[in-house]
Short mmCIF file of C-alpha atoms and ligand atoms in Angstrom, two decimals:
data_model
loop_
_atom_site.label_atom_id
_atom_site.label_comp_id
_atom_site.label_asym_id
_atom_site.label_seq_id
_atom_site.Cartn_x
_atom_site.Cartn_y
_atom_site.Cartn_z
CA UNK W 57 28.85 25.92 2.63
CA UNK W 58 27.59 26.68 6.14
CA UNK W 59 24.19 27.85 4.87
CA UNK W 60 23.85 24.66 2.82
CA UNK W 61 23.13 22.69 5.97
CA UNK W 62 19.69 21.33 6.72
CA UNK W 63 18.16 21.37 10.24
CA UNK W 64 17.07 17.78 10.88
CA UNK W 65 15.05 16.50 13.82
CA UNK W 66 14.33 12.89 12.92
CA UNK W 67 15.38 10.33 10.36
CA UNK W 68 13.50 7.03 10.58
CA UNK W 69 11.96 4.17 8.65
CA UNK W 70 11.20 2.37 6.55
CA UNK W 71 7.57 2.64 7.55
CA UNK W 72 4.29 3.30 5.77
CA UNK W 73 3.20 6.78 4.81
CA UNK W 74 -0.05 7.35 6.64
CA UNK W 75 -1.62 10.24 4.75
CA UNK W 76 -2.78 11.69 1.47
CA UNK W 77 -1.71 10.90 -2.06
CA UNK W 78 1.06 8.50 -0.99
CA UNK W 79 -0.97 6.68 1.67
CA UNK W 80 0.41 3.19 2.30
CA UNK W 81 3.75 3.85 0.55
CA UNK W 82 6.83 2.18 2.03
CA UNK W 83 9.07 5.13 2.80
CA UNK W 84 11.82 6.63 4.95
CA UNK W 85 11.10 9.91 6.75
CA UNK W 86 13.33 12.95 7.14
CA UNK W 87 11.73 15.46 9.47
CA UNK W 88 13.15 18.96 9.25
CA UNK W 89 12.93 21.63 11.94
CA UNK W 90 11.23 24.99 11.67
CA UNK W 91 7.83 26.26 10.62
CA UNK W 92 6.45 29.65 9.69
CA UNK W 93 3.02 28.61 11.06
CA UNK W 94 1.83 27.83 14.58
CA UNK W 95 -1.26 25.72 14.01
CA UNK W 96 -3.47 25.36 17.08
CA UNK W 97 -3.55 21.57 16.67
CA UNK W 98 -0.08 20.99 15.22
CA UNK W 99 0.89 17.37 15.86
CA UNK W 100 4.58 18.11 15.38
CA UNK W 101 4.90 21.30 17.39
CA UNK W 102 8.26 20.03 18.66
CA UNK W 103 9.64 20.98 15.25
CA UNK W 104 9.15 24.69 16.02
CA UNK W 105 8.22 25.33 19.67
CA UNK W 106 11.74 25.00 21.03
CA UNK W 107 10.99 21.87 23.05
CA UNK W 108 13.29 19.75 20.87
CA UNK W 109 15.80 22.40 19.89
CA UNK W 110 18.65 20.41 21.49
CA UNK W 111 17.89 17.54 19.08
CA UNK W 112 18.27 19.59 15.90
CA UNK W 113 21.28 18.55 13.84
CA UNK W 114 22.60 20.71 11.01
CA UNK W 115 23.38 18.17 8.33
CA UNK W 116 24.60 18.26 4.74
CA UNK W 117 22.64 16.44 2.05
CA UNK W 118 25.41 13.82 1.90
CA UNK W 119 25.20 13.21 5.64
CA UNK W 120 21.43 12.77 5.44
CA UNK W 121 21.68 10.24 2.60
CA UNK W 122 24.35 8.33 4.47
CA UNK W 123 22.21 8.22 7.63
CA UNK W 124 19.20 7.10 5.58
CA UNK W 125 21.33 4.23 4.27
CA UNK W 126 22.70 3.33 7.68
CA UNK W 127 19.17 3.12 9.14
CA UNK W 128 17.21 1.86 6.13
CA UNK W 129 19.93 -0.15 4.38
CA UNK W 130 18.75 -1.23 0.97
CA UNK W 131 15.20 -1.69 2.15
CA UNK W 132 13.74 1.46 0.59
CA UNK W 133 13.33 3.38 -2.66
CA UNK W 134 11.19 6.26 -1.37
CA UNK W 135 11.83 9.14 1.02
CA UNK W 136 9.32 11.55 2.53
CA UNK W 137 10.48 15.02 3.53
CA UNK W 138 8.29 16.43 6.26
CA UNK W 139 8.42 19.01 8.97
CA UNK W 140 7.66 21.55 10.20
CA UNK W 141 7.58 23.23 6.83
CA UNK W 142 10.35 21.77 4.63
CA UNK W 143 9.34 24.36 2.05
CA UNK W 144 11.38 26.91 4.01
CA UNK W 145 14.65 25.11 3.28
CA UNK W 146 16.46 26.05 0.09
CA UNK W 147 19.18 23.37 0.42
CA UNK W 148 16.65 20.51 0.20
CA UNK W 149 17.04 20.83 -3.59
CA UNK W 150 20.50 19.29 -3.32
CA UNK W 151 19.21 16.45 -1.16
CA UNK W 152 16.50 15.62 -3.69
CA UNK W 153 19.11 15.55 -6.48
CA UNK W 154 21.26 13.12 -4.50
CA UNK W 155 18.30 10.86 -3.78
CA UNK W 156 17.24 10.83 -7.42
CA UNK W 157 20.78 9.79 -8.40
CA UNK W 158 20.20 6.69 -6.28
CA UNK W 159 16.80 6.01 -7.95
CA UNK W 160 14.95 7.07 -4.81
CA UNK W 161 11.64 8.88 -5.19
CA UNK W 162 10.82 11.86 -3.02
CA UNK W 163 7.52 12.98 -1.54
CA UNK W 164 7.09 16.24 0.33
CA UNK W 165 4.35 17.98 2.26
CA UNK W 166 4.10 21.70 2.86
CA UNK W 167 1.31 24.10 3.76
CA UNK W 168 2.24 26.05 0.63
CA UNK W 169 3.27 29.33 2.23
CA UNK W 170 6.63 29.61 0.42
CA UNK W 171 7.74 28.57 -3.07
CA UNK W 172 11.05 26.83 -3.75
CA UNK W 173 12.44 26.19 -7.24
CA UNK W 174 13.10 22.54 -6.29
CA UNK W 175 9.35 21.92 -5.75
CA UNK W 176 9.21 20.89 -9.41
CA UNK W 177 11.71 18.10 -8.69
CA UNK W 178 9.52 16.51 -6.00
CA UNK W 179 7.90 13.30 -7.26
CA UNK W 180 4.76 13.59 -5.13
CA UNK W 181 4.04 17.02 -3.68
CA UNK W 182 1.25 17.59 -1.18
CA UNK W 183 0.04 21.14 -0.59
CA UNK W 184 -1.81 21.24 2.69
CA UNK W 185 -3.26 24.71 3.32
CA UNK W 186 -4.57 25.09 6.87
CA UNK W 187 -8.29 25.52 7.66
CA UNK W 188 -9.79 27.96 10.21
CA UNK W 189 -9.44 25.61 13.21
CA UNK W 190 -5.66 25.96 12.86
CA UNK W 191 -6.02 29.71 13.54
CA UNK W 192 -3.71 30.40 10.63
CA UNK W 193 -4.53 32.49 7.54
CA UNK W 194 -3.88 31.26 4.00
CA UNK W 195 -2.04 33.54 1.58
CA UNK W 196 -4.04 32.73 -1.55
CA UNK W 197 -1.79 34.69 -3.86
CA UNK W 198 1.19 32.56 -2.91
CA UNK W 199 -0.84 29.37 -3.32
CA UNK W 200 -2.31 30.50 -6.69
CA UNK W 201 1.18 31.14 -7.99
CA UNK W 202 2.51 27.83 -6.65
CA UNK W 203 -0.27 25.82 -8.26
CA UNK W 204 0.17 27.65 -11.54
CA UNK W 205 3.86 26.70 -11.61
CA UNK W 206 3.20 23.06 -10.69
CA UNK W 207 0.44 22.80 -13.29
CA UNK W 208 2.73 24.20 -16.02
CA UNK W 209 5.47 21.81 -15.01
CA UNK W 210 3.14 18.79 -15.20
CA UNK W 211 3.97 17.85 -11.60
CA UNK W 212 2.29 15.05 -9.68
CA UNK W 213 0.77 17.09 -6.85
CA UNK W 214 -2.37 17.30 -4.77
CA UNK W 215 -4.20 19.37 -2.20
CA UNK W 216 -4.93 18.00 1.25
CA UNK W 217 -7.04 19.71 3.89
CA UNK W 218 -7.33 18.44 7.45
CA UNK W 219 -10.92 18.83 8.65
CA UNK W 220 -11.96 19.12 12.29
CA UNK W 221 -15.35 20.81 11.94
CA UNK W 222 -17.91 22.37 9.60
CA UNK W 223 -15.97 25.59 9.11
CA UNK W 224 -12.93 23.57 8.05
CA UNK W 225 -15.02 21.60 5.59
CA UNK W 226 -16.33 24.82 4.07
CA UNK W 227 -12.75 26.08 3.74
CA UNK W 228 -11.81 22.79 2.05
CA UNK W 229 -14.71 23.21 -0.38
CA UNK W 230 -13.67 26.77 -1.20
CA UNK W 231 -10.14 25.50 -1.84
CA UNK W 232 -11.43 22.68 -4.07
CA UNK W 233 -13.58 25.09 -6.06
CA UNK W 234 -10.68 27.50 -6.47
CA UNK W 235 -8.51 24.68 -7.94
CA UNK W 236 -11.05 22.23 -9.40
CA UNK W 237 -8.51 20.37 -11.52
CA UNK W 238 -6.15 19.56 -8.62
CA UNK W 239 -6.63 16.12 -6.97
CA UNK W 240 -8.23 16.80 -3.60
CA UNK W 241 -7.79 14.89 -0.35
CA UNK W 242 -9.75 15.43 2.84
CA UNK W 243 -8.33 14.08 6.06
CA UNK W 244 -10.18 13.76 9.33
CA UNK W 245 -8.38 15.62 12.10
CA UNK W 246 -7.06 13.77 15.14
CA UNK W 247 -8.56 15.70 18.05
CA UNK W 248 -7.24 13.08 20.48
CA UNK W 249 -3.48 13.64 20.29
CA UNK W 250 -3.16 13.18 24.05
CA UNK W 251 -5.30 10.02 24.22
CA UNK W 252 -3.10 7.09 25.27
CA UNK W 253 -5.82 4.42 25.65
CA UNK W 254 -5.47 2.68 22.28
CA UNK W 255 -9.04 1.36 22.17
CA UNK W 256 -10.60 4.72 22.97
CA UNK W 257 -8.36 6.43 20.45
CA UNK W 258 -9.34 4.00 17.68
CA UNK W 259 -13.02 4.59 18.33
CA UNK W 260 -12.56 8.37 18.40
CA UNK W 261 -10.61 8.34 15.14
CA UNK W 262 -13.19 6.04 13.57
CA UNK W 263 -16.13 8.21 14.53
CA UNK W 264 -14.43 11.43 13.33
CA UNK W 265 -13.64 9.76 10.03
CA UNK W 266 -17.20 8.49 9.70
CA UNK W 267 -18.55 11.99 10.41
CA UNK W 268 -16.39 13.44 7.64
CA UNK W 269 -17.44 10.71 5.21
CA UNK W 270 -21.12 11.39 5.96
CA UNK W 271 -20.76 15.11 5.34
CA UNK W 272 -18.99 14.61 2.03
CA UNK W 273 -21.23 11.80 0.78
CA UNK W 274 -24.40 13.85 1.33
CA UNK W 275 -23.09 16.84 -0.59
CA UNK W 276 -23.62 17.61 -4.27
CA UNK W 277 -20.72 20.01 -4.20
CA UNK W 278 -18.22 17.31 -3.34
CA UNK W 279 -18.01 15.02 -6.34
CA UNK W 280 -14.44 14.04 -7.11
CA UNK W 281 -12.58 13.82 -3.81
CA UNK W 282 -10.75 11.30 -1.64
CA UNK W 283 -11.53 11.10 2.06
CA UNK W 284 -8.89 9.45 4.22
CA UNK W 285 -7.97 8.99 7.88
CA UNK W 286 -4.46 9.26 9.31
CA UNK W 287 -3.56 5.62 8.88
CA UNK W 288 -0.54 5.67 11.19
CA UNK W 289 -2.62 6.96 14.11
CA UNK W 290 -4.97 3.99 13.60
CA UNK W 291 -2.10 1.53 13.63
CA UNK W 292 0.29 3.00 16.17
CA UNK W 293 -1.77 5.52 18.11
CA UNK W 294 0.01 8.71 19.05
CA UNK W 295 3.53 7.26 19.16
CA UNK W 296 6.34 9.26 17.53
CA UNK W 297 8.95 7.92 15.13
CA UNK W 298 7.10 4.92 13.67
CA UNK R 213 -30.52 -7.21 -27.16
CA UNK R 214 -31.22 -9.93 -24.52
CA UNK R 215 -27.56 -10.82 -24.17
CA UNK R 216 -26.73 -7.14 -23.66
CA UNK R 217 -28.15 -7.28 -20.16
CA UNK R 218 -25.95 -7.13 -17.08
CA UNK R 219 -26.58 -9.27 -13.97
CA UNK R 220 -26.63 -6.79 -11.07
CA UNK R 221 -26.77 -7.61 -7.37
CA UNK R 222 -26.30 -4.25 -5.68
CA UNK R 223 -26.22 -0.58 -6.59
CA UNK R 224 -25.35 1.72 -3.72
CA UNK R 225 -23.53 4.85 -2.64
CA UNK R 226 -22.07 7.33 -2.69
CA UNK R 227 -19.56 5.96 -0.21
CA UNK R 228 -15.79 5.78 0.02
CA UNK R 229 -13.79 3.18 -1.84
CA UNK R 230 -11.98 1.18 0.83
CA UNK R 231 -9.17 -0.48 -1.11
CA UNK R 232 -6.20 -0.18 -3.38
CA UNK R 233 -5.33 2.52 -5.89
CA UNK R 234 -8.59 4.42 -5.41
CA UNK R 235 -8.68 4.20 -1.61
CA UNK R 236 -10.73 7.01 -0.11
CA UNK R 237 -12.43 7.95 -3.41
CA UNK R 238 -16.05 9.11 -3.23
CA UNK R 239 -17.82 6.63 -5.48
CA UNK R 240 -20.99 4.72 -6.32
CA UNK R 241 -20.82 0.92 -6.45
CA UNK R 242 -22.34 -1.44 -9.00
CA UNK R 243 -21.85 -5.03 -7.90
CA UNK R 244 -22.31 -7.60 -10.65
CA UNK R 245 -23.14 -11.29 -10.15
CA UNK R 246 -21.02 -14.23 -11.18
CA UNK R 247 -17.43 -15.31 -10.71
CA UNK R 248 -15.20 -17.91 -12.36
CA UNK R 249 -13.29 -18.34 -9.05
CA UNK R 250 -14.32 -19.73 -5.67
CA UNK R 251 -11.82 -18.18 -3.29
CA UNK R 252 -11.72 -19.87 0.12
CA UNK R 253 -12.08 -16.51 1.88
CA UNK R 254 -14.27 -14.68 -0.67
CA UNK R 255 -16.02 -11.83 1.15
CA UNK R 256 -18.68 -11.56 -1.54
CA UNK R 257 -19.49 -15.23 -2.05
CA UNK R 258 -23.17 -14.24 -2.36
CA UNK R 259 -22.31 -13.02 -5.85
CA UNK R 260 -21.68 -16.60 -7.02
CA UNK R 261 -22.77 -19.22 -4.45
CA UNK R 262 -26.47 -19.05 -5.28
CA UNK R 263 -27.48 -17.62 -1.90
CA UNK R 264 -28.56 -14.32 -3.47
CA UNK R 265 -29.67 -15.57 -6.86
CA UNK R 266 -33.20 -14.25 -6.30
CA UNK R 267 -31.76 -10.75 -5.97
CA UNK R 268 -30.02 -10.74 -9.34
CA UNK R 269 -31.55 -8.27 -11.78
CA UNK R 270 -30.78 -8.37 -15.50
CA UNK R 271 -30.40 -4.72 -16.36
CA UNK R 272 -29.44 -2.70 -19.43
CA UNK R 273 -26.68 -0.11 -19.20
CA UNK R 274 -29.35 2.64 -19.43
CA UNK R 275 -31.28 1.14 -16.52
CA UNK R 276 -28.12 0.98 -14.40
CA UNK R 277 -27.25 4.62 -15.07
CA UNK R 278 -30.78 5.68 -14.28
CA UNK R 279 -30.73 3.75 -10.98
CA UNK R 280 -27.34 5.25 -10.12
CA UNK R 281 -28.90 8.69 -10.65
CA UNK R 282 -32.01 7.88 -8.66
CA UNK R 283 -29.91 6.71 -5.67
CA UNK R 284 -26.90 9.00 -5.95
CA UNK R 285 -28.52 12.05 -7.53
CA UNK R 286 -25.89 14.57 -8.56
CA UNK R 287 -23.68 13.70 -5.62
CA UNK R 288 -21.10 11.65 -7.52
CA UNK R 289 -18.69 11.68 -10.46
CA UNK R 290 -17.13 8.24 -9.96
CA UNK R 291 -18.46 4.69 -10.23
CA UNK R 292 -16.79 1.45 -9.15
CA UNK R 293 -17.71 -1.76 -10.94
CA UNK R 294 -17.13 -4.75 -8.70
CA UNK R 295 -18.27 -8.33 -8.32
CA UNK R 296 -17.86 -11.18 -8.43
CA UNK R 297 -15.70 -10.84 -11.49
CA UNK R 298 -17.03 -8.01 -13.66
CA UNK R 299 -14.36 -8.99 -16.19
CA UNK R 300 -16.67 -11.79 -17.33
CA UNK R 301 -19.27 -9.35 -18.63
CA UNK R 302 -18.88 -8.15 -22.19
CA UNK R 303 -21.76 -5.63 -22.05
CA UNK R 304 -20.06 -3.56 -19.32
CA UNK R 305 -18.28 -1.77 -22.18
CA UNK R 306 -21.54 -0.04 -23.07
CA UNK R 307 -22.13 0.99 -19.47
CA UNK R 308 -18.65 2.54 -19.25
CA UNK R 309 -19.33 4.51 -22.45
CA UNK R 310 -22.58 5.86 -21.03
CA UNK R 311 -20.92 6.85 -17.77
CA UNK R 312 -18.09 8.62 -19.60
CA UNK R 313 -20.65 10.59 -21.60
CA UNK R 314 -21.84 11.97 -18.26
CA UNK R 315 -18.25 12.84 -17.19
CA UNK R 316 -18.24 10.00 -14.68
CA UNK R 317 -14.99 8.13 -14.09
CA UNK R 318 -14.99 4.36 -13.78
CA UNK R 319 -12.86 2.08 -11.60
CA UNK R 320 -12.96 -1.69 -11.85
CA UNK R 321 -11.45 -4.61 -10.00
CA UNK R 322 -10.92 -8.08 -11.44
CA UNK R 323 -8.69 -11.02 -10.59
CA UNK R 324 -7.45 -10.85 -14.18
CA UNK R 325 -8.60 -14.25 -15.41
CA UNK R 326 -10.34 -12.98 -18.56
CA UNK R 327 -9.56 -10.08 -20.93
CA UNK R 328 -12.22 -7.70 -22.22
CA UNK R 329 -11.61 -5.11 -24.93
CA UNK R 330 -13.28 -2.46 -22.76
CA UNK R 331 -10.58 -2.85 -20.05
CA UNK R 332 -8.68 -0.11 -21.86
CA UNK R 333 -11.60 2.27 -21.27
CA UNK R 334 -11.52 1.82 -17.49
CA UNK R 335 -10.05 4.88 -15.76
CA UNK R 336 -8.55 2.99 -12.80
CA UNK R 337 -8.16 -0.75 -13.26
CA UNK R 338 -7.09 -3.02 -10.41
CA UNK R 339 -5.81 -6.49 -11.24
CA UNK R 340 -6.03 -8.62 -8.13
CA UNK R 341 -4.58 -12.09 -8.74
CA UNK R 342 -5.34 -14.48 -5.90
CA UNK R 343 -2.64 -15.90 -3.58
CA UNK R 344 -2.36 -19.54 -2.38
CA UNK R 345 -4.67 -19.08 0.64
CA UNK R 346 -7.54 -18.53 -1.81
CA UNK R 347 -6.97 -22.08 -3.12
CA UNK R 348 -7.19 -20.73 -6.67
CA UNK R 349 -4.48 -21.01 -9.34
CA UNK R 350 -3.32 -18.02 -11.39
CA UNK R 351 -3.14 -18.33 -15.18
CA UNK R 352 0.04 -16.34 -15.73
CA UNK R 353 -0.23 -16.39 -19.51
CA UNK R 354 -3.56 -14.61 -19.36
CA UNK R 355 -2.20 -12.08 -16.87
CA UNK R 356 1.00 -11.50 -18.90
CA UNK R 357 -1.06 -10.77 -21.96
CA UNK R 358 -3.43 -8.47 -20.05
CA UNK R 359 -0.61 -6.42 -18.56
CA UNK R 360 1.10 -6.16 -21.94
CA UNK R 361 -2.07 -4.69 -23.48
CA UNK R 362 -2.64 -2.27 -20.61
CA UNK R 363 0.99 -1.15 -20.71
CA UNK R 364 0.81 -0.50 -24.46
CA UNK R 365 -2.40 1.43 -24.01
CA UNK R 366 -0.90 3.66 -21.30
CA UNK R 367 -3.68 2.70 -18.90
CA UNK R 368 -3.81 3.72 -15.25
CA UNK R 369 -3.74 0.30 -13.63
CA UNK R 370 -2.23 -1.51 -10.67
CA UNK R 371 -1.74 -4.90 -9.09
CA UNK R 372 -3.23 -5.68 -5.69
CA UNK R 373 -2.62 -8.85 -3.71
CA UNK R 374 -4.53 -9.70 -0.54
CA UNK R 375 -2.15 -11.27 1.99
CA UNK R 376 -3.19 -13.60 4.80
CA UNK R 377 0.08 -15.42 5.51
CA UNK R 378 3.72 -15.91 4.52
CA UNK R 379 2.93 -18.02 1.46
CA UNK R 380 0.65 -15.26 0.19
CA UNK R 381 3.37 -12.69 0.73
CA UNK R 382 5.83 -14.81 -1.26
CA UNK R 383 3.25 -15.07 -4.06
CA UNK R 384 2.85 -11.29 -3.97
CA UNK R 385 6.61 -10.84 -4.23
CA UNK R 386 6.79 -13.22 -7.20
CA UNK R 387 4.01 -11.21 -8.84
CA UNK R 388 5.80 -7.92 -8.14
CA UNK R 389 9.06 -9.24 -9.56
CA UNK R 390 7.29 -10.53 -12.67
CA UNK R 391 5.81 -7.06 -13.31
CA UNK R 392 8.27 -4.69 -11.62
CA UNK R 393 7.01 -1.58 -13.42
CA UNK R 394 3.37 -2.03 -12.35
CA UNK R 395 2.28 -0.09 -9.22
CA UNK R 396 1.89 -2.70 -6.48
CA UNK R 397 -0.54 -2.74 -3.57
CA UNK R 398 -0.55 -5.19 -0.69
CA UNK R 399 -3.69 -5.52 1.37
CA UNK R 400 -3.99 -7.27 4.70
CA UNK R 401 -6.66 -9.97 4.58
CA UNK R 402 -9.69 -9.79 6.84
CA UNK R 403 -9.70 -13.19 8.55
CA UNK R 404 -12.55 -12.06 10.80
CA UNK R 405 -15.45 -11.78 8.35
CA UNK R 406 -17.83 -13.30 10.91
CA UNK R 407 -16.70 -11.13 13.84
CA UNK R 408 -19.56 -8.86 14.89
CA UNK R 409 -17.97 -7.30 17.99
CA UNK R 410 -16.72 -4.03 16.51
CA UNK R 411 -13.95 -3.49 19.06
CA UNK R 412 -12.52 -6.98 18.66
CA UNK R 413 -12.72 -6.70 14.89
CA UNK R 414 -10.85 -3.39 14.87
CA UNK R 415 -8.04 -4.84 16.98
CA UNK R 416 -7.82 -7.96 14.78
CA UNK R 417 -7.67 -5.88 11.60
CA UNK R 418 -5.10 -3.58 13.17
CA UNK R 419 -2.82 -6.40 14.25
CA UNK R 420 -3.02 -8.16 10.85
CA UNK R 421 -2.18 -4.91 9.11
CA UNK R 422 0.71 -4.26 11.50
CA UNK R 423 2.04 -7.80 10.84
CA UNK R 424 2.00 -7.19 7.10
CA UNK R 425 3.71 -3.82 7.49
CA UNK R 426 6.45 -5.39 9.62
CA UNK R 427 7.12 -8.12 7.05
CA UNK R 428 7.37 -5.66 4.19
CA UNK R 429 9.40 -3.04 6.05
CA UNK R 430 12.07 -5.58 7.04
CA UNK R 431 12.53 -6.86 3.50
CA UNK R 432 15.10 -5.66 0.97
CA UNK R 433 13.07 -7.18 -1.81
CA UNK R 434 10.08 -4.96 -1.18
CA UNK R 435 11.13 -1.45 -2.08
CA UNK R 436 8.44 0.37 -4.00
CA UNK R 437 5.09 -0.86 -2.70
CA UNK R 438 2.00 0.44 -0.94
CA UNK R 439 0.60 -1.49 2.02
CA UNK R 440 -3.02 -0.78 2.89
CA UNK R 441 -5.83 -2.16 5.03
CA UNK R 442 -9.46 -2.54 3.96
CA UNK R 443 -10.59 0.87 5.11
CA UNK R 444 -14.31 0.13 4.96
CA UNK R 445 -13.94 -2.83 7.35
CA UNK R 446 -12.24 -0.49 9.83
CA UNK R 447 -15.03 2.02 9.60
CA UNK R 448 -18.10 -0.11 9.22
CA UNK R 449 -17.05 -3.60 10.27
CA UNK R 450 -18.49 -6.44 8.24
CA UNK R 451 -21.70 -4.67 7.18
CA UNK R 452 -22.80 -5.00 3.56
CA UNK R 453 -23.89 -2.15 1.28
CA UNK R 454 -22.06 0.75 2.89
S1 SF4 M 594 2.08 24.03 9.13
FE1 SF4 M 594 2.30 21.90 9.84
S2 SF4 M 594 4.20 21.87 11.08
FE2 SF4 M 594 3.61 24.01 10.78
S3 SF4 M 594 2.45 24.50 12.63
FE3 SF4 M 594 0.96 23.88 11.05
S4 SF4 M 594 0.65 21.66 11.35
FE4 SF4 M 594 2.51 22.26 12.49
S1 SF4 M 595 -12.26 -13.67 -7.42
FE1 SF4 M 595 -13.17 -12.23 -5.98
S2 SF4 M 595 -15.42 -12.51 -6.18
FE2 SF4 M 595 -14.43 -14.29 -7.17
S3 SF4 M 595 -14.37 -15.84 -5.56
FE3 SF4 M 595 -12.40 -14.75 -5.47
S4 SF4 M 595 -12.69 -13.10 -3.96
FE4 SF4 M 595 -14.73 -13.87 -4.53
#
């Protein structure tokens, strides 16, 4: 049973989901520890860089559900599993089963570097491969295989690429053209993660989002795509746990 | 053929859709003239208050498609029909058929006061009944019937209520509880449609959105719901035609 435990860093909510295919959704968050990537601009590096290792709790699925209920009461019907890379954690399958038994839907985001059988049980799955600015390399064979399985299963899933610059946008386009039938989300990167002046941050986020919109609107190659900001950064700035 | 013409006020894009179920979507807009409502806070009153009546063009579906192509070129695969209330216009059915022939998807928003047979051809249909602050009254029988038809058809549709105050939020909850299986979107109202100072506007929109989030997050009655701002107002302020 020991290896059935899940390394958890944060449980909070309900709040709104700020990104991608579930943008705006009222949801609880469970943030797991550990990632196989080290993205240059990772906004949750504390999940893997050791800085929060004292806060990691090894919890069973039952303990997580009971903490979700003690924090969120009966005020939610949706849970988002995030990380780090929750796709590394085999025992999340059991957690998803427990949540479904309570009529709770589950969304999950992963960079798509590792397949788990329970991916097909996720109600809204976001695959977020990382563009060049992250300094990570995508394993396309793994992603091809993942998308093939999700497609066969009839899953509700999407691709989301965070875009900081032109090279990232080209990477996003290559990804879109490789999987033209998969719903595609572009998200403007938050280059101002250390900005604490709320007004300046809002204007920086706005102008990065507008830049991305302009690029995509002018292009014939981008036809069917959604372009979104990180909503929570607009509302709450760079605060954690909201 | 004369009555097959469509009263058009604006054709523009591509830009991003700022609201509801298609938020972030790259799309062209066709804004039709005429509305059977007079909402107190209507942000497109020029479509019905006579102030832009000289700009109305009576166009055939073919003319609209050809203008969409001349403005948007091959840079789009999605068109949003808005108003006013485009649900008043029988000949939009022909326009949707033409767009589908060119593999273009069609989204439409209406307050849901009038049924059209072609509603079942719309790819993403938003029904946006108006809350008390609009000073309009909802005809629930018409809406019941509309939702029944869309449900039977297996349409991709949703409800969206704009919320300015507590009474509006209660109206939204009543609507949600009347149609619990219909995807529900809440949108914070823009009470600052005359604000031209971009910084002030952003902060006002942010704080109204945060208020709405707080209300919904604290409530046990709101479980499965999406809460969104008007994205285009955040990006472009109160400018028209972007
Ligand atoms: S994959 Fe995600 S959690 Fe992992 S390093 Fe990159 S941004 Fe951070
Ligand atoms: S229904 Fe829409 S277009 Fe008509 S008056 Fe109300 S807000 Fe304006």
